Tab-separated table of C-alpha atoms in Angstrom:
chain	number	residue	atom	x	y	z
F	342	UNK	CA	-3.758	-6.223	-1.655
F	343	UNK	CA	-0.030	-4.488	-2.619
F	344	UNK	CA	-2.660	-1.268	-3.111
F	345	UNK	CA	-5.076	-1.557	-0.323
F	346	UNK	CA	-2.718	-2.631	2.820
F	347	UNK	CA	-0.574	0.386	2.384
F	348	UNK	CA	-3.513	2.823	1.276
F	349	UNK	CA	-5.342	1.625	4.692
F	350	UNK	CA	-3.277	3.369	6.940
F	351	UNK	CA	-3.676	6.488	4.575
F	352	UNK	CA	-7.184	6.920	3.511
F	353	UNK	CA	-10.411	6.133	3.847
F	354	UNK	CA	-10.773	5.197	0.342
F	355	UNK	CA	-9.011	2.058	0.834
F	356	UNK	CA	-12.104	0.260	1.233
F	357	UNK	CA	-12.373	0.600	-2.438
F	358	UNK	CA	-10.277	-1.699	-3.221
F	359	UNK	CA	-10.332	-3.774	-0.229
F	360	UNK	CA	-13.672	-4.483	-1.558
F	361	UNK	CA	-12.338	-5.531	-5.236
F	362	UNK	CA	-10.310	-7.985	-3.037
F	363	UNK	CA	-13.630	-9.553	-1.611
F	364	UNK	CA	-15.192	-8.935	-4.838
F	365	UNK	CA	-11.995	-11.999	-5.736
F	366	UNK	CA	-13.057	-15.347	-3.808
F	367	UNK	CA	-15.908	-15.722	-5.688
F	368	UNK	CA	-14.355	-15.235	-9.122
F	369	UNK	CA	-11.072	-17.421	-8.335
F	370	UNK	CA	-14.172	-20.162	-7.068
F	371	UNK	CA	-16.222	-19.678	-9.968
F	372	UNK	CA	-12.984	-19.449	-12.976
F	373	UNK	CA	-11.080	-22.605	-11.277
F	374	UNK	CA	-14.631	-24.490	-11.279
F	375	UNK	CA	-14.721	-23.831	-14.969
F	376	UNK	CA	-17.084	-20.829	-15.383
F	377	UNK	CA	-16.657	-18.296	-17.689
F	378	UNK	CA	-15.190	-14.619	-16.942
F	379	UNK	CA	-18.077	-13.025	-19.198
F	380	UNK	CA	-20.624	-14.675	-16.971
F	381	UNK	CA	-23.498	-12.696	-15.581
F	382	UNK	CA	-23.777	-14.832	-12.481
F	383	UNK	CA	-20.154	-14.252	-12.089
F	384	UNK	CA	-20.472	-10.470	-11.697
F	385	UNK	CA	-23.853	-10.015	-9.819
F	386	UNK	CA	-22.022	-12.303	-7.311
F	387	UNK	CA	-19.037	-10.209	-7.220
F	388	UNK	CA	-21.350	-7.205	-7.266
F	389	UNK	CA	-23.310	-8.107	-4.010
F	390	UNK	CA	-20.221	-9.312	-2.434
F	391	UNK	CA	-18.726	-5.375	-2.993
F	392	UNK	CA	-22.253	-3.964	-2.134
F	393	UNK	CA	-22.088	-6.079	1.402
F	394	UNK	CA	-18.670	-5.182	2.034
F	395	UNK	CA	-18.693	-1.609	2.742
F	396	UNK	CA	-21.753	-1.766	5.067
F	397	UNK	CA	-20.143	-4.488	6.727
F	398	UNK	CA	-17.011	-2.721	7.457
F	399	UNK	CA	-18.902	0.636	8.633
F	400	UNK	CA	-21.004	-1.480	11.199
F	401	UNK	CA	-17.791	-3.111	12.951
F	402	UNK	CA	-16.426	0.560	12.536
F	403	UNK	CA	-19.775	1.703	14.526
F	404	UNK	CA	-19.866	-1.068	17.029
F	405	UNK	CA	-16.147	-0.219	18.058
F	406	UNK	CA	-15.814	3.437	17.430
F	407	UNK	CA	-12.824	4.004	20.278
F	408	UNK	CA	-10.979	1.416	18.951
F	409	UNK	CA	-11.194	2.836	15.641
F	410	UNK	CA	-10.805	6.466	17.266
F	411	UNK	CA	-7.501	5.520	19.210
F	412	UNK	CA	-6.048	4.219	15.954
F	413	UNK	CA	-3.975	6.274	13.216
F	414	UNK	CA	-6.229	4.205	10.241
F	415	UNK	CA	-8.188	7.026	8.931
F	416	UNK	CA	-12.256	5.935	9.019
F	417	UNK	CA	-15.249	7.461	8.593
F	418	UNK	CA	-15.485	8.620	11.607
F	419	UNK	CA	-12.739	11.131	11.092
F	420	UNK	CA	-15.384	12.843	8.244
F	421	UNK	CA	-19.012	12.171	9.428
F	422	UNK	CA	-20.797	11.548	12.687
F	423	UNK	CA	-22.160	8.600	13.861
F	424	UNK	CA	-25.529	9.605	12.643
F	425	UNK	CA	-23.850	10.776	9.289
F	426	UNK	CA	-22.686	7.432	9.212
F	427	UNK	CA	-25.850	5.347	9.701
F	428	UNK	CA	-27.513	7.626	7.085
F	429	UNK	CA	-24.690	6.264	4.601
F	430	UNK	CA	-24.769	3.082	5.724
F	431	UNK	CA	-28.400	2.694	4.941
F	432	UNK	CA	-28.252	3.479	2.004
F	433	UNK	CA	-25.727	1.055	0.955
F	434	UNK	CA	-28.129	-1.534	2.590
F	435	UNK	CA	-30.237	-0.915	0.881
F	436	UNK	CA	-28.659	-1.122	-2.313
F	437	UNK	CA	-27.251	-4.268	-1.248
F	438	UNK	CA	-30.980	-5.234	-0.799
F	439	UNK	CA	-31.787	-4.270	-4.486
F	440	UNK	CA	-28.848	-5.961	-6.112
F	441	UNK	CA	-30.353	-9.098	-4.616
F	442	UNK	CA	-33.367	-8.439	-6.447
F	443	UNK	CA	-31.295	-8.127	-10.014
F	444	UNK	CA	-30.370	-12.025	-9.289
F	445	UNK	CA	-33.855	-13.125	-10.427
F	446	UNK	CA	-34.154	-10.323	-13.350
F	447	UNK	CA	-30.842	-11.799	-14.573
F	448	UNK	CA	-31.527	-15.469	-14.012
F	449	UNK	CA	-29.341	-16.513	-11.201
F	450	UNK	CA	-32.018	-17.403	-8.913
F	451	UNK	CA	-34.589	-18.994	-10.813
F	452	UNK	CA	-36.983	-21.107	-9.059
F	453	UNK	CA	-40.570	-19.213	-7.879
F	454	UNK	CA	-40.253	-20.156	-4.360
F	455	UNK	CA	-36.629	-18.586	-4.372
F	456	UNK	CA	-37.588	-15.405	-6.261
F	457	UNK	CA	-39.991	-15.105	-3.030
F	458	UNK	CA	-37.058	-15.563	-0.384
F	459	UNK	CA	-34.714	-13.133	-1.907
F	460	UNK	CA	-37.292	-10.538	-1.814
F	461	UNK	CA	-38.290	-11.568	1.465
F	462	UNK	CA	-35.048	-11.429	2.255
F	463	UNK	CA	-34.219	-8.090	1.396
F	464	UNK	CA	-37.287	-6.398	2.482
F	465	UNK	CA	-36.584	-7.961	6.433
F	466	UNK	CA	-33.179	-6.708	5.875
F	467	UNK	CA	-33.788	-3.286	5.233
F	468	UNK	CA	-36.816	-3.225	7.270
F	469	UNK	CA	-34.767	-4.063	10.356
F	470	UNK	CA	-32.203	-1.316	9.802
F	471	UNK	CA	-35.006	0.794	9.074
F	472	UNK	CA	-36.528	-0.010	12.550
F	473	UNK	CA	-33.033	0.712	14.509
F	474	UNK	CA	-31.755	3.302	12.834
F	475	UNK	CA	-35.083	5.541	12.073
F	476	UNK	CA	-37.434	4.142	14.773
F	477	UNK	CA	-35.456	2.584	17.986
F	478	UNK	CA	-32.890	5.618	17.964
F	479	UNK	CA	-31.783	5.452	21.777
F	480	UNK	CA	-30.589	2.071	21.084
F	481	UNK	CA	-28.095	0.741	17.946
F	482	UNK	CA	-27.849	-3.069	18.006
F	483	UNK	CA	-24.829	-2.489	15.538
F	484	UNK	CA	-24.129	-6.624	16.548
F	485	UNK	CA	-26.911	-7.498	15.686
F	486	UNK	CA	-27.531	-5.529	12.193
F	487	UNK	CA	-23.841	-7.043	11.803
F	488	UNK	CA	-25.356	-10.447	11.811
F	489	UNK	CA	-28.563	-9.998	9.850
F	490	UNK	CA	-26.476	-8.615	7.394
F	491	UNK	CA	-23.969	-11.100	6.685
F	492	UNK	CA	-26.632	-13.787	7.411
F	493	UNK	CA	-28.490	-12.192	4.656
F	494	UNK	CA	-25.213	-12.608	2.335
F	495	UNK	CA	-24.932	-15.747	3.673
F	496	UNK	CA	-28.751	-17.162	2.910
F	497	UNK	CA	-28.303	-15.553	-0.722
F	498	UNK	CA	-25.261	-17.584	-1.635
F	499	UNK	CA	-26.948	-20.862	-0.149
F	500	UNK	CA	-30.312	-19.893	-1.446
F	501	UNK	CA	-28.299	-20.065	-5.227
F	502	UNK	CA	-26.556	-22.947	-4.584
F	503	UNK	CA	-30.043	-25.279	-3.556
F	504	UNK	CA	-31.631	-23.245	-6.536
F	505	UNK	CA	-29.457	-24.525	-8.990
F	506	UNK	CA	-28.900	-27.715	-7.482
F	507	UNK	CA	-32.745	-28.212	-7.372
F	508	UNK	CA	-33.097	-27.201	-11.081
F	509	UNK	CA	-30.063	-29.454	-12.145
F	510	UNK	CA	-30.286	-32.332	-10.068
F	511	UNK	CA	-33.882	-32.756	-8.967
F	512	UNK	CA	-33.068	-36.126	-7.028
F	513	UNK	CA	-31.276	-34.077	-4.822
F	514	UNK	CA	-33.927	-33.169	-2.709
C-alpha cells in the first residue's frame, strides 16, 4: 500500500501492485490458518484473485468513465478507447476463466461434480462477455458483467471451500 496509494495518482501502472495487495487477504487467511507459504493452493488462489482484479477495476472504470475522466488519477482511458478497453479487458477474462481451470489440473478442486462447475463456470463467464462486448454492441451492461464477474470469483472460492469440506468431512452434507 506505501507503493500503490502514492503511485495511483501517478500512473496507470498502479494497479500492479494494487493487485499484489488483493493478491494478500488470501495469503494472511491461509498462513494464520496454518497453511504453508510453498503451497500450490495458496498461489493459484492468489493468482485468480490478481487475474480478477484488473478486469474488475477496468469495468467500474467503464461503467463510470466521467467520473474517472473529471479526475487527475491517470486510467486507461487516458491511453485507449473504450473499445480498446473492452478488447483488453476480455482478454484478461478470459484468462481469469482459464486460471480457474488450472485449480482442478493442480488439485484444488477435486471432486467430479466440481471439476464440471468450474468449467461451467468459466465458459458462462466468458461467453457472456463474449455476447456484450462482440455481439450486443449498442448496449454494455458494464453492471452487470461487474456482477457475473465477481459472482464468478465468488462461486469459485465457495465452490473450494464445500469441495474440500465434502472430501474431508463427508457428514457435512
Amino acid at each position: 500500500n506505501f507503493i500503490y496509494t502514492p503511485l495511483k495518482t501517478k500512473s496507470i501502472l498502479a494497479i500492479i501492485p494494487g493487485a499484489v495487495c488483493g493478491m494478500l487477504p488470501p495469503c494472511i487467511g491461509w498462513l494464520a490458518a496454518g497453511g504453508r507459504i510453498d503451497s500450490i493452493t495458496l498461489w493459484s488462489i492468489m493468482a485468480i484473485f490478481g487475474l480478477w482484479q484488473l478486469p474488475h477495476f477496468w469495468l467500474i472504470l467503464l461503467l463510470y468513465p466521467k467520473d474517472y475522466m473529471r479526475s487527475k488519477v491517470p486510467n486507461m482511458l487516458n491511453l485507449f478507447s473504450a473499445d480498446q478497453l473492452r478488447k483488453v479487458l476480455f482478454t484478461w477474462v478470459v484468462v481469469f476463466a482459464i486460471m480457474t481451470f488450472a485449480l482442478p489440473l493442480l488439485n484444488v478442486i477435486l471432486t467430479d461434480l466440481a471439476h464440471w462447475l468450474v468449467f461451467l463456470n468459466a465458459l458462462y463467464l466468458v461467453c457472456n462477455f463474449a455476447y456484450y462486448f462482440f455481439l450486443k454492441t449498442e448496449f454494455y451492461n458494464y453492471k452487470c458483467l461487474l456482477v457475473h464477474l465477481n459472482g464468478s470469483l465468488v462461486f469459485i472460492m465457495c465452490l473450494g471451500i464445500l469441495d474440500h469440506l465434502i472430501l474431508h468431512y463427508p457428514r457435512f452434507l
